[in-house]
Amino acid sequence: MSDEPARASAIADLMRAGRETSRLSVVFRYAIAERLGLTVSDLECLDYLADVGSATAGQVAERTNLTTGAVTSMLRRLQQAGYVTAERDPADRRRVIVTLRPERVAELRRPYERFAERAGRLIEGYRVEEVMLLVRHFDRMQAMYLAELDHLRGGDAAPRSA
């Protein structure tokens, strides 16, 4: 007897769970942004900067899927609010280097603390092999999202492998 019906059902369940997780993630991000008095784009920019340290305004635009004009307004707003610094790149004065102010990091992490604790407890229950499977899955999903963003933006870049 074939495993195909069980496999098809499991795949459908995985796809449904992925969509619901994605939807709830977006709703969660909006709630956190609102609590901090930010927009979701502001929050995405700050999260990106927390990961990379500093980035050019162009890199922020690409990562947040905003136009350079929208990023300029956002960075001005975040700078005035004291979240970031924006300095001209000494090597190329046309570029602006944006850096998250370290003294604001704890404030940005606070709304995530309870969720992070609960996620940590959840992950503790997984075997190393299961965690590595999830890491591979998320790495591949990220590559697919980036490839689809390239496509939606009209880029001619070769598809990223999944």
mmCIF file of C-alpha atoms in Angstrom:
data_model
loop_
_atom_site.group_PDB
_atom_site.id
_atom_site.type_symbol
_atom_site.label_atom_id
_atom_site.label_comp_id
_atom_site.label_asym_id
_atom_site.label_seq_id
_atom_site.Cartn_x
_atom_site.Cartn_y
_atom_site.Cartn_z
ATOM 1 C CA MET A 1 0.000 0.000 0.000
ATOM 2 C CA SER A 2 1.302 3.443 -0.982
ATOM 3 C CA ASP A 3 2.286 6.196 1.432
ATOM 4 C CA GLU A 4 1.051 8.808 -1.069
ATOM 5 C CA PRO A 5 -2.274 9.696 0.649
ATOM 6 C CA ALA A 6 -0.536 10.100 4.023
ATOM 7 C CA ARG A 7 2.290 12.103 2.417
ATOM 8 C CA ALA A 8 -0.165 14.366 0.568
ATOM 9 C CA SER A 9 -2.107 14.929 3.779
ATOM 10 C CA ALA A 10 1.087 15.680 5.744
ATOM 11 C CA ILE A 11 2.240 18.145 3.064
ATOM 12 C CA ALA A 12 -1.155 19.874 3.087
ATOM 13 C CA ASP A 13 -0.979 20.120 6.888
ATOM 14 C CA LEU A 14 2.548 21.558 6.675
ATOM 15 C CA MET A 15 1.518 24.153 4.081
ATOM 16 C CA ARG A 16 -1.529 25.172 6.155
ATOM 17 C CA ALA A 17 0.579 25.424 9.309
ATOM 18 C CA GLY A 18 3.163 27.510 7.454
ATOM 19 C CA ARG A 19 0.526 29.927 6.160
ATOM 20 C CA GLU A 20 -1.042 30.284 9.602
ATOM 21 C CA THR A 21 2.361 30.799 11.240
ATOM 22 C CA SER A 22 3.198 33.447 8.652
ATOM 23 C CA ARG A 23 -0.138 35.208 9.177
ATOM 24 C CA LEU A 24 0.243 35.203 12.955
ATOM 25 C CA SER A 25 3.825 36.421 12.634
ATOM 26 C CA VAL A 26 2.618 39.438 10.651
ATOM 27 C CA VAL A 27 -0.139 40.173 13.185
ATOM 28 C CA PHE A 28 2.393 39.804 16.022
ATOM 29 C CA ARG A 29 4.808 42.216 14.300
ATOM 30 C CA TYR A 30 2.054 44.801 13.868
ATOM 31 C CA ALA A 31 1.128 44.520 17.556
ATOM 32 C CA ILE A 32 4.750 44.981 18.646
ATOM 33 C CA ALA A 33 5.260 47.918 16.297
ATOM 34 C CA GLU A 34 2.104 49.557 17.646
ATOM 35 C CA ARG A 35 3.226 49.024 21.248
ATOM 36 C CA LEU A 36 6.556 50.717 20.459
ATOM 37 C CA GLY A 37 4.917 53.547 18.528
ATOM 38 C CA LEU A 38 6.558 52.449 15.289
ATOM 39 C CA THR A 39 5.430 51.243 11.902
ATOM 40 C CA VAL A 40 6.109 47.661 10.860
ATOM 41 C CA SER A 41 8.632 48.968 8.324
ATOM 42 C CA ASP A 42 10.389 50.854 11.144
ATOM 43 C CA LEU A 43 10.483 47.663 13.188
ATOM 44 C CA GLU A 44 11.796 45.608 10.260
ATOM 45 C CA CYS A 45 14.547 48.176 9.717
ATOM 46 C CA LEU A 46 15.533 48.124 13.390
ATOM 47 C CA ASP A 47 15.476 44.304 13.505
ATOM 48 C CA TYR A 48 17.670 44.163 10.415
ATOM 49 C CA LEU A 49 20.130 46.627 11.952
ATOM 50 C CA ALA A 50 20.155 44.604 15.187
ATOM 51 C CA ASP A 51 21.263 41.599 13.120
ATOM 52 C CA VAL A 52 23.876 43.281 10.936
ATOM 53 C CA GLY A 53 25.078 46.182 13.091
ATOM 54 C CA SER A 54 25.267 48.824 10.376
ATOM 55 C CA ALA A 55 24.001 49.021 6.815
ATOM 56 C CA THR A 56 23.743 51.478 4.002
ATOM 57 C CA ALA A 57 20.427 53.167 3.343
ATOM 58 C CA GLY A 58 20.303 51.192 0.075
ATOM 59 C CA GLN A 59 20.683 47.896 1.940
ATOM 60 C CA VAL A 60 17.879 48.940 4.306
ATOM 61 C CA ALA A 61 15.696 49.769 1.287
ATOM 62 C CA GLU A 62 16.349 46.363 -0.249
ATOM 63 C CA ARG A 63 15.766 44.491 3.012
ATOM 64 C CA THR A 64 12.527 46.318 3.855
ATOM 65 C CA ASN A 65 11.253 46.377 0.246
ATOM 66 C CA LEU A 66 10.822 50.151 0.424
ATOM 67 C CA THR A 67 11.802 52.769 -2.105
ATOM 68 C CA THR A 68 14.891 54.838 -1.349
ATOM 69 C CA GLY A 69 12.630 57.860 -0.814
ATOM 70 C CA ALA A 70 10.517 55.997 1.746
ATOM 71 C CA VAL A 71 13.687 54.753 3.468
ATOM 72 C CA THR A 72 15.033 58.302 3.655
ATOM 73 C CA SER A 73 11.853 59.428 5.446
ATOM 74 C CA MET A 74 11.876 56.386 7.725
ATOM 75 C CA LEU A 75 15.526 56.848 8.670
ATOM 76 C CA ARG A 76 14.975 60.534 9.385
ATOM 77 C CA ARG A 77 12.050 59.597 11.666
ATOM 78 C CA LEU A 78 14.068 56.855 13.434
ATOM 79 C CA GLN A 79 17.024 59.199 13.825
ATOM 80 C CA GLN A 80 14.829 61.925 15.344
ATOM 81 C CA ALA A 81 13.351 59.325 17.718
ATOM 82 C CA GLY A 82 16.875 58.354 18.795
ATOM 83 C CA TYR A 83 16.844 54.793 17.468
ATOM 84 C CA VAL A 84 19.552 55.133 14.818
ATOM 85 C CA THR A 85 22.475 57.233 13.722
ATOM 86 C CA ALA A 86 23.019 58.028 10.064
ATOM 87 C CA GLU A 87 26.479 59.076 8.937
ATOM 88 C CA ARG A 88 27.949 59.698 5.510
ATOM 89 C CA ASP A 89 30.259 56.891 4.402
ATOM 90 C CA PRO A 90 33.786 58.376 4.456
ATOM 91 C CA ALA A 91 34.773 56.149 1.515
ATOM 92 C CA ASP A 92 31.769 57.236 -0.588
ATOM 93 C CA ARG A 93 30.045 60.425 0.552
ATOM 94 C CA ARG A 94 26.957 59.549 -1.520
ATOM 95 C CA ARG A 95 26.192 56.608 0.774
ATOM 96 C CA VAL A 96 24.717 56.844 4.259
ATOM 97 C CA ILE A 97 25.648 54.291 6.916
ATOM 98 C CA VAL A 98 22.835 53.624 9.377
ATOM 99 C CA THR A 99 23.543 52.152 12.819
ATOM 100 C CA LEU A 100 21.160 51.096 15.570
ATOM 101 C CA ARG A 101 21.940 52.952 18.790
ATOM 102 C CA PRO A 102 23.073 50.250 21.273
ATOM 103 C CA GLU A 103 21.351 51.924 24.220
ATOM 104 C CA ARG A 104 17.965 51.354 22.521
ATOM 105 C CA VAL A 105 18.407 47.612 21.873
ATOM 106 C CA ALA A 106 16.995 46.491 25.254
ATOM 107 C CA GLU A 107 13.885 48.591 24.690
ATOM 108 C CA LEU A 108 13.326 46.923 21.322
ATOM 109 C CA ARG A 109 13.840 43.413 22.731
ATOM 110 C CA ARG A 110 11.468 43.851 25.667
ATOM 111 C CA PRO A 111 8.205 43.120 23.773
ATOM 112 C CA TYR A 112 9.706 39.857 22.489
ATOM 113 C CA GLU A 113 10.959 38.543 25.853
ATOM 114 C CA ARG A 114 7.936 36.432 26.781
ATOM 115 C CA PHE A 115 7.694 34.974 23.290
ATOM 116 C CA ALA A 116 11.442 34.249 23.230
ATOM 117 C CA GLU A 117 11.227 32.425 26.576
ATOM 118 C CA ARG A 118 8.325 30.303 25.353
ATOM 119 C CA ALA A 119 10.073 29.579 22.028
ATOM 120 C CA GLY A 120 13.200 28.558 23.935
ATOM 121 C CA ARG A 121 11.210 26.094 26.029
ATOM 122 C CA LEU A 122 9.574 24.712 22.894
ATOM 123 C CA ILE A 123 12.924 24.199 21.150
ATOM 124 C CA GLU A 124 14.421 22.530 24.228
ATOM 125 C CA GLY A 125 12.044 19.646 23.567
ATOM 126 C CA TYR A 126 13.550 18.963 20.126
ATOM 127 C CA ARG A 127 16.434 16.624 19.398
ATOM 128 C CA VAL A 128 19.502 18.140 17.703
ATOM 129 C CA GLU A 129 18.540 16.448 14.426
ATOM 130 C CA GLU A 130 15.094 18.032 14.565
ATOM 131 C CA VAL A 131 16.560 21.466 15.212
ATOM 132 C CA MET A 132 18.940 21.060 12.278
ATOM 133 C CA LEU A 133 16.027 20.018 10.045
ATOM 134 C CA LEU A 134 14.203 23.196 11.035
ATOM 135 C CA VAL A 135 17.314 25.304 10.388
ATOM 136 C CA ARG A 136 17.645 23.801 6.896
ATOM 137 C CA HIS A 137 13.940 24.350 6.262
ATOM 138 C CA PHE A 138 14.064 28.007 7.301
ATOM 139 C CA ASP A 139 17.296 28.618 5.341
ATOM 140 C CA ARG A 140 15.636 27.191 2.228
ATOM 141 C CA MET A 141 12.454 29.201 2.818
ATOM 142 C CA GLN A 142 14.516 32.383 3.169
ATOM 143 C CA ALA A 143 16.258 31.657 -0.132
ATOM 144 C CA MET A 144 12.874 31.113 -1.777
ATOM 145 C CA TYR A 145 11.499 34.369 -0.352
ATOM 146 C CA LEU A 146 14.559 36.269 -1.591
ATOM 147 C CA ALA A 147 14.230 34.734 -5.052
ATOM 148 C CA GLU A 148 10.533 35.599 -5.184
ATOM 149 C CA LEU A 149 11.253 39.157 -4.041
ATOM 150 C CA ASP A 150 13.815 39.463 -6.852
ATOM 151 C CA HIS A 151 11.183 38.220 -9.285
ATOM 152 C CA LEU A 152 8.462 40.554 -7.960
ATOM 153 C CA ARG A 153 10.834 43.497 -8.189
ATOM 154 C CA GLY A 154 11.484 42.612 -11.829
ATOM 155 C CA GLY A 155 15.048 41.505 -11.207
ATOM 156 C CA ASP A 156 16.804 39.365 -13.743
ATOM 157 C CA ALA A 157 18.895 37.595 -11.119
ATOM 158 C CA ALA A 158 19.155 33.855 -11.466
ATOM 159 C CA PRO A 159 16.894 32.016 -9.020
ATOM 160 C CA ARG A 160 18.544 31.240 -5.716
ATOM 161 C CA SER A 161 18.699 27.545 -4.962
ATOM 162 C CA ALA A 162 16.430 26.168 -2.287
#
